[in-house]
Amino acid sequence: MSIEPAAAVPVLLLSVRDEYAGRRWAPPGRHWPAQPSAVGGLDLVAGGTWLAVEPGGAGPVAACLLNGFGTPAAEGGRLSRGELPLLAVRGGRVADLDLDRYDPFHLVIVRPDGARVLSWGGSGGRLTELELPTGLSVVLNDGPEGLAESRTTSERIRALMAARAAHFRARFAAEPRPRPRADTSTAREAWGGWLPIVTGDGLALDDPAALIQRREFGDGRIWGSSSISLLALAPGSVRYDFAAVPAEPDGCEGWRRVELQGW
C-alpha cells in the first residue's frame, strides 16, 4: 500500500491472493446480482470475494480481505469472511455484525483519501481499527506491519512474513512511484518499474521472502499465490489491473485491465 495525499494518484494498492491449491475461483467481474455495481474476483466455494471494488456512488472504494490469526468461530455458526469486502464497499458497518461468527481477519478499506484496516482476532476478542499513515505500508496476516493484537504463534511463519515485508518494502521504495491513469492502455505503462517487482521480483517460489509463493506442507496440501491485483485510486477514478499467477513482468501476457467505467 502506498499513500501520498498530494500525488495525482494518492492511493496505490497491491494485493496478492494466497490460497490452497484447488480452491476454485473466477476472475474479477460483476458476480453479485444483489450488488450489481460491485466488481471483484469470485470464490466459487463460498460465493464471496477477497477483494471488491465499488467504482461509483460517493466515490471509488475498495476492500481487501486477509485471513488473520486467533480464535476461530464455532463450527456450527461460522459465516464466510468473503462477504466482508462486499459489505465494506457498499458502506456497511463491520462493527455491527456478530463478529464471533467469523474467523480472524484483517479488512483493508481503501478510498482516494487514504486507507484503514479493521482487525478481528476471533471469538471473544475485539475489533480494532487503524488508519494507515502516509508512505508505504505492509499489511500481513499478522496485521499492519505484523503488529496485530492477535498474531501467529509460529516462529517460522512470522519469519517468512518478516522477510517478505523487508525485501519488498525496500524494492518498492527504490523505484519511482507509479502514476497509473484510468486511460493508460497497458499494465506496464501504468505501473512502470513496480510491475516486475509485483510479479515476484525474480525470487524462487520457495524463497523465504517470496511474494509469489508456493509451499508444500508434506501432507498433500499446497499453499500458494493464485492472483495479483493492482489498484490505483484518485478522486473520481479507479484503475484495476489483474493477472492470474504466473504473471509476466512485462505487463503484457496474462494481464488485463478490469473494465469499471459505466458500472
mmCIF file of N, CA and C in Angstrom, residues 65-168:
data_model
loop_
_atom_site.group_PDB
_atom_site.id
_atom_site.type_symbol
_atom_site.label_atom_id
_atom_site.label_comp_id
_atom_site.label_asym_id
_atom_site.label_seq_id
_atom_site.Cartn_x
_atom_site.Cartn_y
_atom_site.Cartn_z
ATOM 1 N N LEU A 65 -9.425 -8.402 1.742
ATOM 2 C CA LEU A 65 -9.501 -9.268 2.913
ATOM 3 C C LEU A 65 -8.247 -10.120 3.052
ATOM 4 N N LEU A 66 -7.710 -10.187 4.276
ATOM 5 C CA LEU A 66 -6.643 -11.120 4.612
ATOM 6 C C LEU A 66 -7.101 -11.970 5.779
ATOM 7 N N ASN A 67 -6.757 -13.241 5.758
ATOM 8 C CA ASN A 67 -7.000 -14.085 6.922
ATOM 9 C C ASN A 67 -6.099 -13.641 8.061
ATOM 10 N N GLY A 68 -6.613 -13.755 9.280
ATOM 11 C CA GLY A 68 -5.822 -13.422 10.455
ATOM 12 C C GLY A 68 -5.540 -14.655 11.296
ATOM 13 N N PHE A 69 -4.932 -14.413 12.441
ATOM 14 C CA PHE A 69 -4.650 -15.476 13.406
ATOM 15 C C PHE A 69 -5.420 -15.184 14.691
ATOM 16 N N GLY A 70 -5.809 -16.250 15.388
ATOM 17 C CA GLY A 70 -6.533 -16.084 16.637
ATOM 18 C C GLY A 70 -7.487 -17.233 16.869
ATOM 19 N N THR A 71 -8.602 -16.924 17.503
ATOM 20 C CA THR A 71 -9.583 -17.943 17.875
ATOM 21 C C THR A 71 -10.619 -18.115 16.773
ATOM 22 N N PRO A 72 -10.749 -19.285 16.176
ATOM 23 C CA PRO A 72 -11.733 -19.471 15.106
ATOM 24 C C PRO A 72 -13.155 -19.446 15.645
ATOM 25 N N ALA A 73 -14.086 -19.187 14.747
ATOM 26 C CA ALA A 73 -15.508 -19.218 15.096
ATOM 27 C C ALA A 73 -15.952 -20.661 15.323
ATOM 28 N N ALA A 74 -17.033 -20.812 16.084
ATOM 29 C CA ALA A 74 -17.595 -22.144 16.312
ATOM 30 C C ALA A 74 -18.054 -22.731 14.989
ATOM 31 N N GLU A 75 -17.813 -24.023 14.798
ATOM 32 C CA GLU A 75 -18.064 -24.668 13.511
ATOM 33 C C GLU A 75 -19.509 -24.510 13.066
ATOM 34 N N GLY A 76 -20.436 -24.690 13.959
ATOM 35 C CA GLY A 76 -21.841 -24.686 13.572
ATOM 36 C C GLY A 76 -22.366 -23.343 13.125
ATOM 37 N N GLY A 77 -21.806 -22.242 13.632
ATOM 38 C CA GLY A 77 -22.335 -20.925 13.312
ATOM 39 C C GLY A 77 -21.435 -20.073 12.453
ATOM 40 N N ARG A 78 -20.372 -20.656 11.899
ATOM 41 C CA ARG A 78 -19.383 -19.878 11.155
ATOM 42 C C ARG A 78 -19.972 -19.306 9.870
ATOM 43 N N LEU A 79 -19.642 -18.025 9.610
ATOM 44 C CA LEU A 79 -20.006 -17.365 8.361
ATOM 45 C C LEU A 79 -18.749 -17.108 7.542
ATOM 46 N N SER A 80 -18.905 -16.981 6.245
ATOM 47 C CA SER A 80 -17.768 -16.761 5.359
ATOM 48 C C SER A 80 -17.263 -15.326 5.464
ATOM 49 N N ARG A 81 -15.953 -15.189 5.585
ATOM 50 C CA ARG A 81 -15.344 -13.851 5.610
ATOM 51 C C ARG A 81 -15.417 -13.186 4.240
ATOM 52 N N GLY A 82 -15.672 -13.972 3.193
ATOM 53 C CA GLY A 82 -15.719 -13.414 1.850
ATOM 54 C C GLY A 82 -16.834 -12.422 1.614
ATOM 55 N N GLU A 83 -17.794 -12.349 2.526
ATOM 56 C CA GLU A 83 -18.865 -11.359 2.389
ATOM 57 C C GLU A 83 -18.424 -9.986 2.892
ATOM 58 N N LEU A 84 -17.324 -9.921 3.645
ATOM 59 C CA LEU A 84 -16.933 -8.668 4.298
ATOM 60 C C LEU A 84 -16.478 -7.580 3.321
ATOM 61 N N PRO A 85 -15.660 -7.889 2.293
ATOM 62 C CA PRO A 85 -15.335 -6.829 1.334
ATOM 63 C C PRO A 85 -16.567 -6.254 0.630
ATOM 64 N N LEU A 86 -17.537 -7.099 0.313
ATOM 65 C CA LEU A 86 -18.754 -6.618 -0.334
ATOM 66 C C LEU A 86 -19.549 -5.709 0.590
ATOM 67 N N LEU A 87 -19.621 -6.075 1.861
ATOM 68 C CA LEU A 87 -20.289 -5.227 2.847
ATOM 69 C C LEU A 87 -19.586 -3.875 2.945
ATOM 70 N N ALA A 88 -18.255 -3.898 2.990
ATOM 71 C CA ALA A 88 -17.496 -2.666 3.183
ATOM 72 C C ALA A 88 -17.663 -1.694 2.024
ATOM 73 N N VAL A 89 -17.647 -2.203 0.770
ATOM 74 C CA VAL A 89 -17.719 -1.270 -0.357
ATOM 75 C C VAL A 89 -19.124 -0.714 -0.564
ATOM 76 N N ARG A 90 -20.130 -1.342 0.016
ATOM 77 C CA ARG A 90 -21.466 -0.749 -0.077
ATOM 78 C C ARG A 90 -21.784 0.124 1.125
ATOM 79 N N GLY A 91 -20.794 0.349 1.985
ATOM 80 C CA GLY A 91 -20.951 1.275 3.099
ATOM 81 C C GLY A 91 -21.462 0.656 4.375
ATOM 82 N N GLY A 92 -21.514 -0.678 4.446
ATOM 83 C CA GLY A 92 -21.977 -1.332 5.663
ATOM 84 C C GLY A 92 -20.950 -1.263 6.781
ATOM 85 N N ARG A 93 -21.421 -1.433 7.992
ATOM 86 C CA ARG A 93 -20.562 -1.345 9.174
ATOM 87 C C ARG A 93 -20.210 -2.738 9.678
ATOM 88 N N VAL A 94 -18.933 -3.084 9.557
ATOM 89 C CA VAL A 94 -18.471 -4.378 10.044
ATOM 90 C C VAL A 94 -18.683 -4.495 11.552
ATOM 91 N N ALA A 95 -18.540 -3.392 12.262
ATOM 92 C CA ALA A 95 -18.681 -3.404 13.718
ATOM 93 C C ALA A 95 -20.080 -3.814 14.163
ATOM 94 N N ASP A 96 -21.067 -3.700 13.288
ATOM 95 C CA ASP A 96 -22.442 -4.049 13.659
ATOM 96 C C ASP A 96 -22.746 -5.535 13.494
ATOM 97 N N LEU A 97 -21.800 -6.295 12.935
ATOM 98 C CA LEU A 97 -22.014 -7.724 12.727
ATOM 99 C C LEU A 97 -21.785 -8.505 14.021
ATOM 100 N N ASP A 98 -22.294 -9.727 14.045
ATOM 101 C CA ASP A 98 -21.972 -10.662 15.123
ATOM 102 C C ASP A 98 -20.624 -11.277 14.781
ATOM 103 N N LEU A 99 -19.546 -10.600 15.180
ATOM 104 C CA LEU A 99 -18.215 -10.988 14.727
ATOM 105 C C LEU A 99 -17.761 -12.330 15.284
ATOM 106 N N ASP A 100 -18.358 -12.795 16.361
ATOM 107 C CA ASP A 100 -17.995 -14.114 16.887
ATOM 108 C C ASP A 100 -18.260 -15.229 15.882
ATOM 109 N N ARG A 101 -19.027 -14.932 14.835
ATOM 110 C CA ARG A 101 -19.334 -15.944 13.824
ATOM 111 C C ARG A 101 -18.305 -15.953 12.683
ATOM 112 N N TYR A 102 -17.281 -15.112 12.796
ATOM 113 C CA TYR A 102 -16.257 -15.038 11.748
ATOM 114 C C TYR A 102 -14.894 -15.446 12.304
ATOM 115 N N ASP A 103 -14.137 -16.188 11.489
ATOM 116 C CA ASP A 103 -12.749 -16.458 11.830
ATOM 117 C C ASP A 103 -11.949 -15.156 11.792
ATOM 118 N N PRO A 104 -10.756 -15.123 12.391
ATOM 119 C CA PRO A 104 -9.956 -13.897 12.418
ATOM 120 C C PRO A 104 -9.669 -13.356 11.009
ATOM 121 N N PHE A 105 -9.616 -12.024 10.900
ATOM 122 C CA PHE A 105 -9.384 -11.395 9.595
ATOM 123 C C PHE A 105 -8.791 -10.003 9.783
ATOM 124 N N HIS A 106 -8.248 -9.499 8.672
ATOM 125 C CA HIS A 106 -7.887 -8.090 8.523
ATOM 126 C C HIS A 106 -8.569 -7.598 7.251
ATOM 127 N N LEU A 107 -9.278 -6.498 7.343
ATOM 128 C CA LEU A 107 -10.014 -5.944 6.211
ATOM 129 C C LEU A 107 -9.464 -4.552 5.929
ATOM 130 N N VAL A 108 -8.841 -4.404 4.758
ATOM 131 C CA VAL A 108 -8.258 -3.123 4.344
ATOM 132 C C VAL A 108 -9.297 -2.391 3.503
ATOM 133 N N ILE A 109 -9.711 -1.211 3.940
ATOM 134 C CA ILE A 109 -10.716 -0.414 3.239
ATOM 135 C C ILE A 109 -10.027 0.822 2.671
ATOM 136 N N VAL A 110 -10.121 0.987 1.355
ATOM 137 C CA VAL A 110 -9.301 1.958 0.640
ATOM 138 C C VAL A 110 -10.181 2.957 -0.109
ATOM 139 N N ARG A 111 -9.879 4.244 0.062
ATOM 140 C CA ARG A 111 -10.513 5.322 -0.678
ATOM 141 C C ARG A 111 -9.421 6.253 -1.206
ATOM 142 N N PRO A 112 -9.764 7.184 -2.088
ATOM 143 C CA PRO A 112 -8.730 8.078 -2.609
ATOM 144 C C PRO A 112 -8.059 8.944 -1.546
ATOM 145 N N ASP A 113 -8.678 9.113 -0.399
ATOM 146 C CA ASP A 113 -8.073 9.943 0.643
ATOM 147 C C ASP A 113 -7.341 9.130 1.709
ATOM 148 N N GLY A 114 -7.178 7.811 1.502
ATOM 149 C CA GLY A 114 -6.431 7.028 2.475
ATOM 150 C C GLY A 114 -6.971 5.626 2.638
ATOM 151 N N ALA A 115 -6.508 4.951 3.685
ATOM 152 C CA ALA A 115 -6.895 3.556 3.921
ATOM 153 C C ALA A 115 -6.887 3.266 5.414
ATOM 154 N N ARG A 116 -7.762 2.358 5.819
ATOM 155 C CA ARG A 116 -7.797 1.915 7.208
ATOM 156 C C ARG A 116 -7.918 0.401 7.233
ATOM 157 N N VAL A 117 -7.498 -0.173 8.349
ATOM 158 C CA VAL A 117 -7.510 -1.626 8.495
ATOM 159 C C VAL A 117 -8.337 -1.993 9.716
ATOM 160 N N LEU A 118 -9.350 -2.838 9.510
ATOM 161 C CA LEU A 118 -10.130 -3.403 10.603
ATOM 162 C C LEU A 118 -9.570 -4.791 10.895
ATOM 163 N N SER A 119 -9.241 -5.048 12.149
ATOM 164 C CA SER A 119 -8.638 -6.327 12.529
ATOM 165 C C SER A 119 -9.483 -7.008 13.596
ATOM 166 N N TRP A 120 -9.720 -8.296 13.382
ATOM 167 C CA TRP A 120 -10.530 -9.108 14.293
ATOM 168 C C TRP A 120 -9.742 -10.358 14.641
ATOM 169 N N GLY A 121 -9.497 -10.576 15.941
ATOM 170 C CA GLY A 121 -8.707 -11.713 16.392
ATOM 171 C C GLY A 121 -9.514 -12.939 16.746
ATOM 172 N N GLY A 122 -10.815 -12.898 16.509
ATOM 173 C CA GLY A 122 -11.627 -14.079 16.735
ATOM 174 C C GLY A 122 -12.503 -13.990 17.962
ATOM 175 N N SER A 123 -13.252 -15.051 18.183
ATOM 176 C CA SER A 123 -14.293 -15.118 19.208
ATOM 177 C C SER A 123 -13.794 -14.641 20.566
ATOM 178 N N GLY A 124 -14.565 -13.743 21.157
ATOM 179 C CA GLY A 124 -14.217 -13.209 22.467
ATOM 180 C C GLY A 124 -13.257 -12.040 22.443
ATOM 181 N N GLY A 125 -12.791 -11.665 21.253
ATOM 182 C CA GLY A 125 -11.841 -10.568 21.140
ATOM 183 C C GLY A 125 -12.532 -9.243 20.884
ATOM 184 N N ARG A 126 -11.776 -8.313 20.311
ATOM 185 C CA ARG A 126 -12.345 -7.009 19.994
ATOM 186 C C ARG A 126 -11.891 -6.591 18.608
ATOM 187 N N LEU A 127 -12.738 -5.806 17.940
ATOM 188 C CA LEU A 127 -12.421 -5.271 16.630
ATOM 189 C C LEU A 127 -11.594 -4.003 16.800
ATOM 190 N N THR A 128 -10.440 -3.944 16.136
ATOM 191 C CA THR A 128 -9.604 -2.750 16.200
ATOM 192 C C THR A 128 -9.574 -2.087 14.830
ATOM 193 N N GLU A 129 -9.283 -0.800 14.823
ATOM 194 C CA GLU A 129 -9.236 -0.037 13.579
ATOM 195 C C GLU A 129 -7.977 0.819 13.571
ATOM 196 N N LEU A 130 -7.267 0.817 12.439
ATOM 197 C CA LEU A 130 -6.035 1.587 12.313
ATOM 198 C C LEU A 130 -6.034 2.318 10.980
ATOM 199 N N GLU A 131 -5.800 3.632 11.017
ATOM 200 C CA GLU A 131 -5.628 4.426 9.805
ATOM 201 C C GLU A 131 -4.178 4.293 9.353
ATOM 202 N N LEU A 132 -3.969 3.904 8.105
ATOM 203 C CA LEU A 132 -2.611 3.735 7.617
ATOM 204 C C LEU A 132 -1.961 5.093 7.364
ATOM 205 N N PRO A 133 -0.679 5.228 7.658
ATOM 206 C CA PRO A 133 -0.010 6.528 7.523
ATOM 207 C C PRO A 133 0.396 6.809 6.079
ATOM 208 N N THR A 134 0.804 8.046 5.833
ATOM 209 C CA THR A 134 1.386 8.405 4.550
ATOM 210 C C THR A 134 2.661 7.586 4.317
ATOM 211 N N GLY A 135 2.873 7.190 3.061
ATOM 212 C CA GLY A 135 4.053 6.401 2.721
ATOM 213 C C GLY A 135 3.685 4.964 2.424
ATOM 214 N N LEU A 136 4.677 4.084 2.482
ATOM 215 C CA LEU A 136 4.479 2.661 2.221
ATOM 216 C C LEU A 136 4.049 1.938 3.486
ATOM 217 N N SER A 137 3.044 1.096 3.376
ATOM 218 C CA SER A 137 2.597 0.246 4.478
ATOM 219 C C SER A 137 2.464 -1.184 3.978
ATOM 220 N N VAL A 138 2.715 -2.125 4.875
ATOM 221 C CA VAL A 138 2.574 -3.544 4.559
ATOM 222 C C VAL A 138 1.557 -4.146 5.529
ATOM 223 N N VAL A 139 0.547 -4.799 4.991
ATOM 224 C CA VAL A 139 -0.445 -5.485 5.814
ATOM 225 C C VAL A 139 -0.274 -6.981 5.579
ATOM 226 N N LEU A 140 -0.012 -7.694 6.651
ATOM 227 C CA LEU A 140 0.263 -9.129 6.612
ATOM 228 C C LEU A 140 -0.861 -9.891 7.307
ATOM 229 N N ASN A 141 -0.754 -11.204 7.327
ATOM 230 C CA ASN A 141 -1.713 -11.998 8.098
ATOM 231 C C ASN A 141 -1.566 -11.749 9.595
ATOM 232 N N ASP A 142 -0.458 -11.164 9.996
ATOM 233 C CA ASP A 142 -0.275 -10.700 11.373
ATOM 234 C C ASP A 142 -0.692 -9.241 11.543
ATOM 235 N N GLY A 143 -1.365 -8.663 10.555
ATOM 236 C CA GLY A 143 -1.876 -7.317 10.657
ATOM 237 C C GLY A 143 -0.940 -6.277 10.077
ATOM 238 N N PRO A 144 -1.304 -4.989 10.205
ATOM 239 C CA PRO A 144 -0.454 -3.920 9.694
ATOM 240 C C PRO A 144 0.943 -3.984 10.299
ATOM 241 N N GLU A 145 1.941 -4.069 9.429
ATOM 242 C CA GLU A 145 3.353 -4.180 9.832
ATOM 243 C C GLU A 145 3.601 -5.373 10.761
ATOM 244 N N GLY A 146 2.692 -6.355 10.758
ATOM 245 C CA GLY A 146 2.860 -7.535 11.599
ATOM 246 C C GLY A 146 2.627 -7.286 13.069
ATOM 247 N N LEU A 147 1.849 -6.244 13.409
ATOM 248 C CA LEU A 147 1.711 -5.827 14.808
ATOM 249 C C LEU A 147 0.283 -5.930 15.326
ATOM 250 N N ALA A 148 -0.524 -6.825 14.768
ATOM 251 C CA ALA A 148 -1.885 -7.005 15.271
ATOM 252 C C ALA A 148 -1.864 -7.532 16.701
ATOM 253 N N GLU A 149 -2.948 -7.307 17.417
ATOM 254 C CA GLU A 149 -3.047 -7.819 18.785
ATOM 255 C C GLU A 149 -2.974 -9.338 18.803
ATOM 256 N N SER A 150 -3.576 -9.981 17.795
ATOM 257 C CA SER A 150 -3.582 -11.437 17.712
ATOM 258 C C SER A 150 -2.708 -11.851 16.538
ATOM 259 N N ARG A 151 -1.601 -12.574 16.823
ATOM 260 C CA ARG A 151 -0.637 -12.926 15.783
ATOM 261 C C ARG A 151 -0.348 -14.419 15.833
ATOM 262 N N THR A 152 0.330 -14.893 14.801
ATOM 263 C CA THR A 152 0.687 -16.301 14.737
ATOM 264 C C THR A 152 1.634 -16.673 15.879
ATOM 265 N N THR A 153 1.533 -17.901 16.331
ATOM 266 C CA THR A 153 2.462 -18.418 17.345
ATOM 267 C C THR A 153 3.626 -19.162 16.691
ATOM 268 N N SER A 154 3.610 -19.272 15.351
ATOM 269 C CA SER A 154 4.649 -19.992 14.641
ATOM 270 C C SER A 154 5.816 -19.057 14.329
ATOM 271 N N GLU A 155 6.985 -19.353 14.841
ATOM 272 C CA GLU A 155 8.161 -18.544 14.545
ATOM 273 C C GLU A 155 8.524 -18.640 13.060
ATOM 274 N N ARG A 156 8.316 -19.808 12.459
ATOM 275 C CA ARG A 156 8.632 -19.974 11.038
ATOM 276 C C ARG A 156 7.763 -19.069 10.179
ATOM 277 N N ILE A 157 6.464 -19.060 10.424
ATOM 278 C CA ILE A 157 5.567 -18.218 9.631
ATOM 279 C C ILE A 157 5.876 -16.746 9.859
ATOM 280 N N ARG A 158 6.151 -16.390 11.095
ATOM 281 C CA ARG A 158 6.480 -14.993 11.391
ATOM 282 C C ARG A 158 7.754 -14.572 10.660
ATOM 283 N N ALA A 159 8.743 -15.455 10.606
ATOM 284 C CA ALA A 159 9.996 -15.134 9.924
ATOM 285 C C ALA A 159 9.769 -14.974 8.419
ATOM 286 N N LEU A 160 8.928 -15.818 7.836
ATOM 287 C CA LEU A 160 8.634 -15.707 6.410
ATOM 288 C C LEU A 160 7.951 -14.376 6.099
ATOM 289 N N MET A 161 6.993 -13.976 6.909
ATOM 290 C CA MET A 161 6.293 -12.714 6.677
ATOM 291 C C MET A 161 7.236 -11.530 6.841
ATOM 292 N N ALA A 162 8.116 -11.587 7.843
ATOM 293 C CA ALA A 162 9.064 -10.501 8.065
ATOM 294 C C ALA A 162 10.045 -10.381 6.903
ATOM 295 N N ALA A 163 10.500 -11.520 6.368
ATOM 296 C CA ALA A 163 11.428 -11.496 5.238
ATOM 297 C C ALA A 163 10.761 -10.899 4.006
ATOM 298 N N ARG A 164 9.517 -11.277 3.774
ATOM 299 C CA ARG A 164 8.775 -10.746 2.636
ATOM 300 C C ARG A 164 8.595 -9.236 2.769
ATOM 301 N N ALA A 165 8.166 -8.785 3.922
ATOM 302 C CA ALA A 165 7.923 -7.356 4.132
ATOM 303 C C ALA A 165 9.201 -6.549 3.957
ATOM 304 N N ALA A 166 10.303 -7.016 4.513
ATOM 305 C CA ALA A 166 11.562 -6.275 4.436
ATOM 306 C C ALA A 166 12.059 -6.187 2.999
ATOM 307 N N HIS A 167 12.023 -7.309 2.278
ATOM 308 C CA HIS A 167 12.518 -7.315 0.897
ATOM 309 C C HIS A 167 11.716 -6.379 0.015
ATOM 310 N N PHE A 168 10.392 -6.501 0.056
ATOM 311 C CA PHE A 168 9.577 -5.770 -0.896
ATOM 312 C C PHE A 168 9.376 -4.316 -0.502
#
